[in-house]
Amino acid sequence: MEPAGKPKEPKTEKSSQQFTSTFGLVAVVGAVALVLATLFTAWTPGDSPGDQVFQLGFTPGPTAASPGTAVSFDRTAQVVGIVAGHWKNDSGAVCPDGLEESQVNLQIASLVQKLLVEQGYTVELLAEFDPRLEGYQATALVSIHADSCDFINELATGFKVAETMINKRPDKSARLTSCLADRYARITGLGMHSASITLDMTSYHAFGEIHEITPASIIETGFLNLDRQFLTEEPQLAAQGIAAGITCFLNNESITLSTPSALPTTPTITP
């Protein structure tokens, strides 16, 4: 006979408790796995948690689809910033007869805003040193300028475009730039004057002020000397070229030329 002590629990009850405990553990592990799977599905290589927060709030341009693949989105959620070069700061280039670059820039920028708003996009017109540029978050930012009034030689004609070099998503800015170069050249008929792209463009002050993942480009729409007639008499055409470049980026449209440098260029200027 065994000594008296704590009664033994029936084996059937112990087995039932083990089954319940095991089932509960499996359920918890399954739930955790489901959450992790959801997070990894939403994450794409190169994205950081900060990027994900930005995406949830701003719905940036196409990220999942490859270039040329049509995407669907709410256009009003796509915020586009347009900087009118030198506006509310200084005149920019000034021609002998008093024509100011800032006037030309503002007219074209305002027309770009109008064209995009008519298509349903949310567009913000910004001044050169607009206080909103600090940490500015948008689907795309484009700064509009024009080149010198000085006569250099007969080859000083055409446009140029450059992207930010300090962006966290250089591929997005590069694609925005390529879209602008492709559409602007096709619509305006102007050649790409890539030989005269300067540090003032690639190191443009606004590039260092905006949010680090806002795709950004700067475009010089033409020379105020040899391209003056086009810029002052056909600003609508210049605006159409820029607006088409922006929608090319927003809609993830195909471009024939992968990089601006592949475009026909105006020969290098020799002062």
XYZ file of N, CA and C in Angstrom:
813
model
N 0.848 -1.191 0.000
C 0.000 0.000 0.000
C 0.884 1.242 0.000
N 0.535 2.209 -0.858
C 1.326 3.441 -0.940
C 1.008 4.353 0.221
N 2.000 5.131 0.640
C 1.765 6.060 1.738
C 0.700 7.073 1.348
N -0.015 7.547 2.335
C -1.029 8.571 2.071
C -0.360 9.864 1.610
N -0.924 10.545 0.689
C -0.376 11.812 0.185
C -1.386 12.512 -0.717
N -0.894 13.446 -1.564
C -1.769 14.193 -2.471
C -2.345 13.260 -3.505
N -3.635 13.240 -3.617
C -4.262 12.347 -4.595
C -3.725 12.629 -5.994
N -3.499 11.565 -6.746
C -3.028 11.716 -8.126
C -4.162 12.174 -9.029
N -3.841 13.077 -9.956
C -4.854 13.548 -10.903
C -5.110 12.480 -11.941
N -6.322 12.306 -12.330
C -6.631 11.310 -13.364
C -5.845 11.607 -14.626
N -5.378 10.556 -15.281
C -4.566 10.714 -16.485
C -5.342 11.394 -17.596
N -6.610 11.127 -17.668
C -7.416 11.710 -18.751
C -7.477 13.219 -18.623
N -7.550 13.748 -17.364
C -7.612 15.193 -17.156
C -6.302 15.857 -17.524
N -5.157 15.190 -17.180
C -3.839 15.748 -17.498
C -3.642 15.822 -18.999
N -4.059 14.790 -19.691
C -3.920 14.773 -21.156
C -4.737 15.890 -21.775
N -5.919 16.128 -21.210
C -6.778 17.192 -21.744
C -6.128 18.553 -21.565
N -5.485 18.769 -20.377
C -4.816 20.050 -20.128
C -3.633 20.245 -21.061
N -2.872 19.188 -21.332
C -1.721 19.272 -22.232
C -2.179 19.638 -23.638
N -3.294 19.039 -24.064
C -3.809 19.315 -25.414
C -4.225 20.778 -25.543
N -4.928 21.259 -24.455
C -5.393 22.654 -24.479
C -4.220 23.622 -24.518
N -3.170 23.327 -23.713
C -1.987 24.191 -23.676
C -1.274 24.198 -25.009
N -1.115 23.018 -25.595
C -0.427 22.915 -26.893
C -1.199 23.649 -27.976
N -2.536 23.483 -27.980
C -3.367 24.148 -28.984
C -3.257 25.666 -28.869
N -3.241 26.160 -27.593
C -3.123 27.606 -27.385
C -1.805 28.139 -27.889
N -0.714 27.391 -27.661
C 0.602 27.811 -28.129
C 0.648 27.876 -29.645
N 0.057 26.876 -30.294
C 0.020 26.851 -31.767
C -0.754 28.045 -32.294
N -1.863 28.383 -31.623
C -2.679 29.518 -32.061
C -1.901 30.820 -31.977
N -1.153 30.996 -30.869
C -0.358 32.221 -30.693
C 0.721 32.321 -31.755
N 1.442 31.208 -31.974
C 2.500 31.191 -32.991
C 1.917 31.489 -34.361
N 0.758 30.934 -34.637
C 0.119 31.176 -35.935
C -0.242 32.627 -36.125
N -0.754 33.261 -35.062
C -1.132 34.675 -35.151
C 0.083 35.555 -35.399
N 1.182 35.267 -34.681
C 2.423 36.031 -34.869
C 2.940 35.867 -36.285
N 2.880 34.644 -36.788
C 3.355 34.382 -38.152
C 2.537 35.146 -39.166
N 1.211 35.239 -38.931
C 0.344 35.971 -39.851
C 0.695 37.448 -39.888
N 0.950 38.028 -38.692
C 1.327 39.448 -38.628
C 2.639 39.700 -39.348
N 3.641 38.827 -39.108
C 4.942 38.982 -39.760
C 4.821 38.846 -41.263
N 3.994 37.907 -41.700
C 3.810 37.716 -43.146
C 3.201 38.944 -43.779
N 2.244 39.572 -43.070
C 1.612 40.788 -43.586
C 2.614 41.918 -43.705
N 3.471 42.068 -42.673
C 4.477 43.131 -42.703
C 5.471 42.930 -43.822
N 5.943 41.681 -44.003
C 6.934 41.431 -45.041
C 6.335 41.548 -46.430
N 5.039 41.309 -46.555
C 4.384 41.474 -47.848
C 4.329 42.938 -48.221
N 4.088 43.812 -47.227
C 3.994 45.251 -47.486
C 5.340 45.886 -47.705
N 6.399 45.253 -47.197
C 7.753 45.827 -47.287
C 8.390 45.482 -48.613
N 9.078 46.451 -49.185
C 9.838 46.212 -50.410
C 11.287 46.530 -50.142
N 12.216 45.845 -50.823
C 13.648 46.063 -50.570
C 14.020 47.525 -50.673
N 14.775 48.002 -49.711
C 15.241 49.391 -49.750
C 14.387 50.321 -48.926
N 13.170 49.835 -48.531
C 12.308 50.683 -47.730
C 12.682 50.577 -46.264
N 12.630 51.683 -45.571
C 12.854 51.693 -44.135
C 11.521 51.953 -43.462
N 11.401 51.721 -42.140
C 10.151 52.019 -41.454
C 9.695 53.445 -41.674
N 10.655 54.383 -41.746
C 10.293 55.770 -41.987
C 9.644 55.945 -43.342
N 10.139 55.199 -44.340
C 9.548 55.273 -45.667
C 8.112 54.793 -45.629
N 7.855 53.701 -44.871
C 6.524 53.143 -44.804
C 5.547 54.150 -44.209
N 5.984 54.884 -43.179
C 5.126 55.897 -42.584
C 4.810 56.967 -43.609
N 5.834 57.387 -44.370
C 5.642 58.411 -45.393
C 4.644 57.926 -46.436
N 4.778 56.648 -46.872
C 3.916 56.106 -47.904
C 2.473 56.037 -47.438
N 2.260 55.692 -46.177
C 0.911 55.600 -45.667
C 0.224 56.955 -45.703
N 0.988 58.017 -45.491
C 0.387 59.337 -45.452
C 0.324 60.034 -46.790
N 1.228 59.703 -47.743
C 1.337 60.507 -48.943
C 1.077 59.806 -50.258
N 1.093 58.505 -50.302
C 0.910 57.770 -51.541
C 1.823 58.311 -52.628
N 3.146 58.074 -52.550
C 4.067 58.591 -53.549
C 3.825 57.989 -54.919
N 4.677 58.359 -55.885
C 4.546 57.850 -57.238
C 4.760 56.357 -57.280
N 4.596 55.744 -58.456
C 4.639 54.296 -58.609
C 5.881 53.675 -57.991
N 5.681 52.609 -57.209
C 6.815 51.931 -56.601
C 6.828 50.454 -56.931
N 5.648 49.820 -56.944
C 5.598 48.381 -57.157
C 5.649 48.025 -58.634
N 4.979 48.822 -59.479
C 4.913 48.506 -60.897
C 6.193 48.916 -61.602
N 6.571 48.153 -62.607
C 7.747 48.499 -63.389
C 7.392 49.612 -64.355
N 8.383 50.410 -64.816
C 8.110 51.509 -65.743
C 7.333 51.021 -66.956
N 6.277 51.776 -67.298
C 5.462 51.412 -68.446
C 4.221 50.649 -68.068
N 4.133 50.195 -66.809
C 2.957 49.479 -66.340
C 1.975 50.484 -65.766
N 0.762 50.513 -66.317
C -0.232 51.479 -65.869
C -0.591 51.237 -64.413
N -0.765 52.313 -63.659
C -1.144 52.200 -62.258
C -2.412 53.002 -62.024
N -3.161 52.619 -61.004
C -4.414 53.286 -60.689
C -4.320 53.887 -59.296
N -4.744 55.159 -59.143
C -4.681 55.810 -57.848
C -5.600 57.011 -57.828
N -5.828 57.534 -56.648
C -6.626 58.730 -56.475
C -5.739 59.930 -56.777
N -6.023 60.627 -57.868
C -5.154 61.731 -58.274
C -5.089 62.848 -57.242
N -6.179 63.068 -56.524
C -6.168 64.154 -55.543
C -5.207 63.863 -54.397
N -4.826 62.585 -54.236
C -3.881 62.217 -53.172
C -2.440 62.430 -53.606
N -2.233 62.695 -54.894
C -0.890 62.915 -55.417
C -0.551 64.403 -55.318
N 0.327 64.765 -54.402
C 0.694 66.167 -54.199
C 1.928 66.497 -55.030
N 1.809 67.510 -55.875
C 2.923 67.939 -56.722
C 3.323 69.355 -56.332
N 4.600 69.556 -56.058
C 5.108 70.885 -55.742
C 5.788 71.494 -56.959
N 5.424 72.720 -57.295
C 6.031 73.434 -58.425
C 6.681 74.710 -57.898
N 7.999 74.792 -58.009
C 8.716 75.993 -57.580
C 8.880 76.921 -58.780
N 8.395 78.145 -58.650
C 8.605 79.163 -59.678
C 9.943 79.831 -59.362
N 10.966 79.501 -60.133
C 12.314 79.957 -59.852
C 12.450 81.457 -59.626
N 13.092 81.835 -58.524
C 13.392 83.220 -58.134
C 12.171 84.003 -57.661
N 10.997 83.435 -57.795
C 9.770 84.135 -57.405
C 9.812 84.532 -55.933
N 9.457 85.778 -55.663
C 9.419 86.357 -54.312
C 10.792 86.439 -53.649
N 11.860 86.328 -54.449
C 13.205 86.451 -53.877
C 14.056 87.441 -54.657
N 14.242 87.183 -55.939
C 15.030 88.087 -56.784
C 14.573 87.926 -58.226
N 15.161 88.698 -59.108
C 14.724 88.703 -60.508
C 15.281 87.548 -61.325
N 16.368 86.937 -60.852
C 17.032 85.943 -61.685
C 17.775 86.665 -62.794
N 17.900 86.022 -63.937
C 18.560 86.673 -65.080
C 17.722 87.865 -65.545
N 18.406 88.945 -65.928
C 17.714 90.146 -66.410
C 18.240 90.497 -67.795
N 17.329 90.635 -68.747
C 17.710 90.968 -70.124
C 17.891 92.483 -70.273
N 18.616 92.916 -71.303
C 18.876 94.347 -71.507
C 17.618 95.207 -71.546
N 16.514 94.637 -72.035
C 15.276 95.421 -72.120
C 14.432 95.328 -70.849
N 14.963 94.673 -69.823
C 14.247 94.601 -68.553
C 13.466 93.316 -68.310
N 13.410 92.434 -69.284
C 12.714 91.159 -69.085
C 13.415 90.365 -67.982
N 12.656 89.929 -66.999
C 13.222 89.194 -65.871
C 12.881 87.707 -65.936
N 13.873 86.906 -65.605
C 13.669 85.454 -65.593
C 12.525 85.056 -64.668
N 12.429 85.703 -63.513
C 11.392 85.346 -62.543
C 9.992 85.473 -63.133
N 9.799 86.461 -64.017
C 8.502 86.648 -64.664
C 8.181 85.473 -65.586
N 9.180 85.070 -66.350
C 9.010 83.945 -67.275
C 8.739 82.661 -66.494
N 9.506 82.451 -65.438
C 9.343 81.244 -64.624
C 7.955 81.155 -64.003
N 7.487 82.277 -63.454
C 6.192 82.287 -62.780
C 5.054 82.018 -63.758
N 5.163 82.588 -64.952
C 4.108 82.369 -65.942
C 4.018 80.895 -66.324
N 5.164 80.283 -66.596
C 5.173 78.871 -66.983
C 4.735 77.989 -65.812
N 5.238 78.278 -64.616
C 4.886 77.484 -63.432
C 3.387 77.547 -63.152
N 2.799 78.726 -63.303
C 1.360 78.890 -63.072
C 0.552 78.086 -64.086
N 1.032 78.046 -65.320
C 0.348 77.272 -66.360
C 0.470 75.771 -66.099
N 1.631 75.347 -65.608
C 1.809 73.930 -65.255
C 0.828 73.558 -64.148
N 0.730 74.418 -63.144
C -0.210 74.170 -62.050
C -1.633 74.040 -62.588
N -2.014 74.941 -63.459
C -3.367 74.937 -64.024
C -3.638 73.639 -64.789
N -2.681 73.224 -65.606
C -2.858 72.011 -66.406
C -3.026 70.776 -65.526
N -2.228 70.674 -64.483
C -2.291 69.502 -63.609
C -3.545 69.507 -62.737
N -3.950 70.677 -62.271
C -5.174 70.781 -61.471
C -6.377 70.373 -62.313
N -6.376 70.771 -63.573
C -7.469 70.397 -64.478
C -7.557 68.884 -64.662
N -6.438 68.197 -64.458
C -6.420 66.739 -64.575
C -6.744 66.053 -63.246
N -6.984 66.851 -62.219
C -7.394 66.293 -60.938
C -6.315 66.171 -59.891
N -5.109 66.658 -60.179
C -4.016 66.549 -59.212
C -4.033 67.718 -58.223
N -3.462 67.496 -57.062
C -3.282 68.557 -56.073
C -1.908 69.175 -56.309
N -1.876 70.469 -56.618
C -0.620 71.132 -56.986
C -0.405 72.368 -56.123
N 0.805 72.482 -55.575
C 1.157 73.630 -54.748
C 2.223 74.458 -55.456
N 1.921 75.737 -55.691
C 2.873 76.654 -56.315
C 3.735 77.260 -55.214
N 5.042 77.087 -55.329
C 5.969 77.493 -54.271
C 6.923 78.586 -54.743
N 7.285 79.475 -53.820
C 8.271 80.519 -54.110
C 9.678 79.935 -54.000
N 10.680 80.688 -54.467
C 12.062 80.196 -54.479
C 12.534 79.735 -53.101
N 12.318 80.552 -52.087
C 12.708 80.174 -50.727
C 11.462 80.052 -49.848
N 10.489 79.380 -50.371
C 9.228 79.181 -49.657
C 9.485 78.442 -48.339
N 8.962 78.945 -47.223
C 9.170 78.261 -45.938
C 8.613 76.838 -45.918
N 7.667 76.552 -46.811
C 7.101 75.202 -46.870
C 8.081 74.177 -47.425
N 9.165 74.633 -48.033
C 10.139 73.707 -48.611
C 10.892 72.912 -47.545
N 10.969 73.440 -46.349
C 11.678 72.746 -45.272
C 10.921 71.471 -44.896
N 11.526 70.322 -45.199
C 10.888 69.036 -44.921
C 9.716 68.741 -45.837
N 9.648 69.425 -46.966
C 8.496 69.307 -47.870
C 8.292 67.875 -48.353
N 7.078 67.375 -48.202
C 6.729 66.020 -48.618
C 5.726 66.078 -49.757
N 6.058 65.428 -50.857
C 5.182 65.418 -52.023
C 5.498 64.217 -52.887
N 4.595 63.927 -53.801
C 4.829 62.838 -54.743
C 5.939 63.220 -55.708
N 6.039 64.512 -56.005
C 7.104 65.014 -56.883
C 7.255 66.515 -56.685
N 8.479 67.002 -56.860
C 8.762 68.437 -56.807
C 9.567 68.805 -58.043
N 9.128 69.855 -58.742
C 9.851 70.335 -59.921
C 10.059 71.839 -59.787
N 11.304 72.278 -59.939
C 11.624 73.703 -59.894
C 11.869 74.194 -61.316
N 11.194 75.281 -61.678
C 11.229 75.791 -63.052
C 12.069 77.065 -63.140
N 13.046 77.045 -64.035
C 13.947 78.182 -64.249
C 14.148 78.399 -65.747
N 14.866 79.469 -66.085
C 15.262 79.731 -67.469
C 16.728 80.151 -67.457
N 17.390 79.971 -68.597
C 18.827 80.235 -68.666
C 19.135 81.685 -69.036
N 20.396 81.987 -69.126
C 20.922 83.343 -69.285
C 20.349 84.138 -70.460
N 20.296 85.464 -70.255
C 19.914 86.399 -71.320
C 21.107 86.746 -72.204
N 22.297 86.462 -71.731
C 23.507 86.818 -72.471
C 23.637 85.992 -73.746
N 24.123 86.639 -74.798
C 24.416 85.893 -76.019
C 25.796 85.261 -75.844
N 25.848 83.952 -75.957
C 27.117 83.235 -75.834
C 27.631 82.898 -77.224
N 26.855 82.173 -77.964
C 27.081 81.921 -79.385
C 25.812 81.320 -79.955
N 25.827 80.984 -81.212
C 24.613 80.495 -81.872
C 24.166 79.120 -81.379
N 24.983 78.480 -80.575
C 24.631 77.154 -80.063
C 23.977 77.208 -78.684
N 23.889 78.401 -78.101
C 23.316 78.537 -76.757
C 21.797 78.533 -76.822
N 21.242 77.363 -77.093
C 19.798 77.176 -77.176
C 19.452 75.793 -76.645
N 18.231 75.642 -76.166
C 17.803 74.342 -75.656
C 17.541 74.361 -74.156
N 17.089 73.233 -73.648
C 16.750 73.114 -72.232
C 17.710 72.152 -71.537
N 17.631 72.116 -70.229
C 18.405 71.135 -69.466
C 17.650 70.800 -68.190
N 17.881 69.605 -67.701
C 17.164 69.137 -66.525
C 18.089 68.267 -65.682
N 17.960 68.369 -64.372
C 18.816 67.594 -63.464
C 18.027 67.227 -62.223
N 18.392 66.083 -61.616
C 17.706 65.652 -60.404
C 18.558 65.907 -59.171
N 17.931 65.806 -58.022
C 18.647 65.934 -56.760
C 19.663 64.812 -56.614
N 20.828 65.136 -56.065
C 21.880 64.142 -55.867
C 21.939 63.667 -54.417
N 21.057 64.186 -53.568
C 21.115 63.839 -52.148
C 19.806 63.226 -51.674
N 19.045 62.646 -52.584
C 17.765 62.053 -52.246
C 17.929 60.614 -51.800
N 17.074 60.169 -50.900
C 17.146 58.801 -50.400
C 16.648 57.802 -51.439
N 15.917 58.310 -52.427
C 15.406 57.456 -53.497
C 15.853 58.010 -54.848
N 17.127 57.903 -55.149
C 17.650 58.483 -56.388
C 17.006 57.909 -57.642
N 16.534 56.662 -57.579
C 15.896 56.062 -58.746
C 14.613 56.791 -59.106
N 13.870 57.262 -58.108
C 12.630 57.983 -58.366
C 12.915 59.354 -58.974
N 13.892 60.054 -58.422
C 14.247 61.367 -58.967
C 14.806 61.236 -60.378
N 15.583 60.172 -60.616
C 16.145 59.954 -61.949
C 15.041 59.690 -62.960
N 14.035 58.942 -62.553
C 12.935 58.660 -63.477
C 12.112 59.919 -63.739
N 11.877 60.723 -62.702
C 11.171 61.991 -62.891
C 11.926 62.854 -63.887
N 13.236 62.920 -63.748
C 14.077 63.710 -64.648
C 14.019 63.179 -66.074
N 14.062 61.866 -66.223
C 13.989 61.264 -67.555
C 12.645 61.546 -68.207
N 11.573 61.470 -67.419
C 10.238 61.771 -67.945
C 10.159 63.225 -68.414
N 10.694 64.136 -67.603
C 10.679 65.551 -67.973
C 11.468 65.790 -69.255
N 12.655 65.203 -69.330
C 13.507 65.394 -70.508
C 12.839 64.853 -71.764
N 12.267 63.673 -71.656
C 11.635 63.035 -72.810
C 10.421 63.817 -73.299
N 9.513 64.126 -72.395
C 8.270 64.795 -72.800
C 8.511 66.247 -73.218
N 9.403 66.948 -72.517
C 9.654 68.354 -72.856
C 10.279 68.459 -74.244
N 11.218 67.579 -74.540
C 11.864 67.598 -75.857
C 10.856 67.309 -76.958
N 10.000 66.329 -76.738
C 9.041 65.931 -77.763
C 7.980 66.996 -78.010
N 7.516 67.630 -76.944
C 6.432 68.600 -77.081
C 6.922 69.963 -77.554
N 8.071 70.398 -77.071
C 8.566 71.733 -77.437
C 9.456 71.728 -78.676
N 10.089 70.593 -78.953
C 11.007 70.526 -80.085
C 12.396 71.042 -79.758
N 12.617 71.480 -78.514
C 13.943 71.960 -78.120
C 14.884 70.790 -77.843
N 16.177 71.022 -78.068
C 17.171 70.002 -77.783
C 17.647 70.090 -76.343
N 18.231 68.995 -75.868
C 18.759 68.943 -74.503
C 20.180 69.506 -74.493
N 20.408 70.550 -73.702
C 21.725 71.176 -73.622
C 22.443 70.685 -72.372
N 22.703 69.394 -72.314
C 23.264 68.774 -71.110
C 24.675 69.252 -70.781
N 25.389 69.771 -71.779
C 26.774 70.193 -71.550
C 26.877 71.368 -70.590
N 25.779 72.106 -70.406
C 25.851 73.288 -69.542
C 25.139 73.093 -68.205
N 24.869 71.847 -67.833
C 24.310 71.582 -66.505
C 25.372 71.925 -65.459
N 25.001 72.716 -64.474
C 25.970 73.221 -63.492
C 25.689 72.703 -62.079
N 26.612 73.005 -61.169
C 26.420 72.650 -59.767
C 25.238 73.395 -59.160
N 24.918 74.562 -59.732
C 23.760 75.302 -59.247
C 22.481 74.502 -59.451
N 22.518 73.588 -60.424
C 21.360 72.736 -60.671
C 21.419 71.472 -59.812
N 22.515 70.741 -59.900
C 22.615 69.471 -59.172
C 22.669 69.669 -57.656
N 23.147 70.843 -57.230
C 23.197 71.150 -55.793
C 22.197 72.247 -55.437
N 21.118 72.300 -56.163
C 20.068 73.297 -55.950
C 19.625 73.305 -54.481
N 19.511 74.489 -53.905
C 19.272 74.617 -52.458
C 18.038 73.853 -51.976
N 16.971 73.860 -52.757
C 15.734 73.200 -52.316
C 15.909 71.700 -52.146
N 16.845 71.113 -52.900
C 17.083 69.672 -52.789
C 17.538 69.289 -51.380
N 18.207 70.220 -50.712
C 18.682 69.944 -49.362
C 17.682 70.333 -48.284
N 16.560 70.914 -48.691
C 15.549 71.361 -47.734
C 14.354 70.421 -47.663
N 13.987 69.832 -48.796
C 12.796 68.993 -48.846
C 13.006 67.666 -48.117
N 11.928 66.936 -47.916
C 12.006 65.617 -47.276
C 12.904 64.714 -48.114
N 13.662 63.873 -47.449
C 14.693 63.077 -48.124
C 14.169 62.047 -49.116
N 12.874 61.745 -49.098
C 12.372 60.789 -50.086
C 11.387 61.428 -51.066
N 11.365 62.763 -51.119
C 10.546 63.438 -52.123
C 11.324 63.511 -53.434
N 10.854 62.852 -54.500
C 11.544 62.919 -55.791
C 11.563 64.364 -56.291
N 12.706 64.828 -56.774
C 12.806 66.231 -57.171
C 13.713 66.429 -58.377
N 13.328 67.405 -59.211
C 14.120 67.767 -60.392
C 14.048 69.274 -60.600
N 15.029 69.794 -61.320
C 15.036 71.204 -61.709
C 15.183 71.260 -63.216
N 14.424 72.148 -63.854
C 14.483 72.276 -65.312
C 14.752 73.722 -65.700
N 15.683 73.898 -66.619
C 15.922 75.197 -67.260
C 15.204 75.104 -68.596
N 14.136 75.867 -68.763
C 13.230 75.696 -69.904
C 13.791 76.173 -71.237
N 14.859 76.946 -71.210
C 15.460 77.462 -72.436
C 16.336 78.663 -72.118
N 17.051 79.145 -73.120
C 17.901 80.329 -72.948
C 17.084 81.585 -73.254
N 17.182 82.574 -72.375
C 16.413 83.797 -72.563
C 16.944 84.671 -73.690
N 18.023 84.238 -74.329
C 18.517 84.963 -75.499
C 17.941 84.329 -76.765
N 18.493 83.220 -77.194
C 18.053 82.610 -78.449
C 16.687 81.931 -78.355
N 16.280 81.530 -77.160
C 14.970 80.879 -77.004
C 13.918 81.837 -76.457
N 14.231 83.104 -76.432
C 13.337 84.098 -75.834
C 11.957 84.098 -76.479
N 11.899 84.084 -77.798
C 10.608 84.135 -78.484
C 9.717 82.968 -78.056
N 10.304 81.792 -78.000
C 9.541 80.617 -77.574
C 9.055 80.770 -76.132
N 9.942 81.165 -75.227
C 9.606 81.242 -73.808
C 8.573 82.324 -73.494
N 8.612 83.424 -74.224
C 7.694 84.530 -73.939
C 6.402 84.464 -74.747
N 6.462 83.862 -75.929
C 5.277 83.818 -76.786
C 4.561 82.469 -76.759
N 5.253 81.431 -76.307
C 4.631 80.106 -76.245
C 4.833 79.446 -74.873
N 4.568 80.181 -73.808
C 4.742 79.590 -72.477
C 3.819 78.391 -72.244
N 2.677 78.394 -72.935
C 1.740 77.279 -72.791
C 2.368 75.975 -73.271
N 3.155 76.064 -74.347
C 3.808 74.868 -74.886
C 4.876 74.356 -73.915
N 5.622 75.287 -73.338
C 6.627 74.899 -72.342
C 5.949 74.239 -71.145
N 4.828 74.809 -70.723
C 4.084 74.254 -69.591
C 3.541 72.865 -69.913
N 3.076 72.677 -71.134
C 2.570 71.366 -71.545
C 3.670 70.313 -71.473
N 4.878 70.699 -71.892
C 5.996 69.765 -71.851
C 6.335 69.345 -70.427
N 6.324 70.313 -69.510
C 6.634 70.011 -68.108
C 5.516 69.194 -67.472
N 4.271 69.598 -67.713
C 3.132 68.871 -67.141
C 3.101 67.432 -67.639
N 3.402 67.242 -68.922
C 3.421 65.889 -69.484
C 4.533 65.059 -68.857
N 5.660 65.698 -68.566
C 6.757 64.990 -67.912
C 6.381 64.546 -66.507
N 5.658 65.400 -65.811
C 5.236 65.067 -64.445
C 4.212 63.932 -64.457
N 3.231 64.005 -65.363
C 2.228 62.938 -65.420
C 2.837 61.632 -65.915
N 3.878 61.724 -66.735
C 4.617 60.524 -67.153
C 5.148 59.811 -65.915
N 5.683 60.582 -64.991
C 6.216 60.009 -63.748
C 5.098 59.495 -62.847
N 4.066 60.300 -62.665
C 2.976 59.924 -61.766
C 2.228 58.688 -62.246
N 2.065 58.577 -63.564
C 1.315 57.453 -64.139
C 2.195 56.268 -64.505
N 3.489 56.403 -64.258
C 4.438 55.328 -64.573
C 4.416 54.989 -66.065
N 4.342 56.039 -66.890
C 4.259 55.839 -68.334
C 5.609 55.436 -68.925
N 5.545 54.829 -70.102
C 6.769 54.415 -70.787
C 7.484 55.632 -71.360
N 8.801 55.562 -71.379
C 9.599 56.585 -72.053
C 10.563 55.870 -72.985
N 10.739 56.430 -74.158
C 11.610 55.804 -75.148
C 13.062 55.897 -74.733
N 13.410 57.027 -74.139
C 14.799 57.266 -73.755
C 14.932 57.097 -72.253
N 15.798 56.201 -71.821
C 15.900 55.866 -70.404
C 16.566 56.947 -69.570
N 17.443 57.737 -70.186
C 18.123 58.796 -69.439
C 18.168 60.065 -70.271
N 18.165 61.238 -69.610
C 18.227 62.499 -70.338
C 19.424 62.589 -71.275
N 20.545 61.999 -70.894
C 21.754 62.115 -71.705
C 21.617 61.393 -73.042
N 20.601 60.533 -73.160
C 20.406 59.807 -74.407
C 19.702 60.662 -75.449
N 19.187 61.816 -75.022
C 18.500 62.705 -75.943
C 19.493 63.420 -76.849
N 19.019 63.846 -78.034
C 19.891 64.659 -78.890
C 20.303 65.904 -78.113
N 21.567 66.213 -78.088
C 22.039 67.350 -77.301
C 22.580 68.459 -78.183
N 22.502 69.670 -77.641
C 23.102 70.807 -78.315
C 24.603 70.737 -78.078
N 25.425 70.983 -79.079
C 26.882 70.896 -78.901
C 27.380 71.767 -77.764
N 28.495 71.377 -77.179
C 29.086 72.116 -76.070
C 29.429 73.546 -76.474
N 29.093 74.478 -75.579
C 29.365 75.891 -75.849
C 30.833 76.207 -75.583
N 31.433 76.915 -76.495
C 32.802 77.391 -76.291
C 32.768 78.911 -76.290
N 32.741 79.520 -75.112
C 32.615 80.992 -75.026
C 33.703 81.701 -75.822
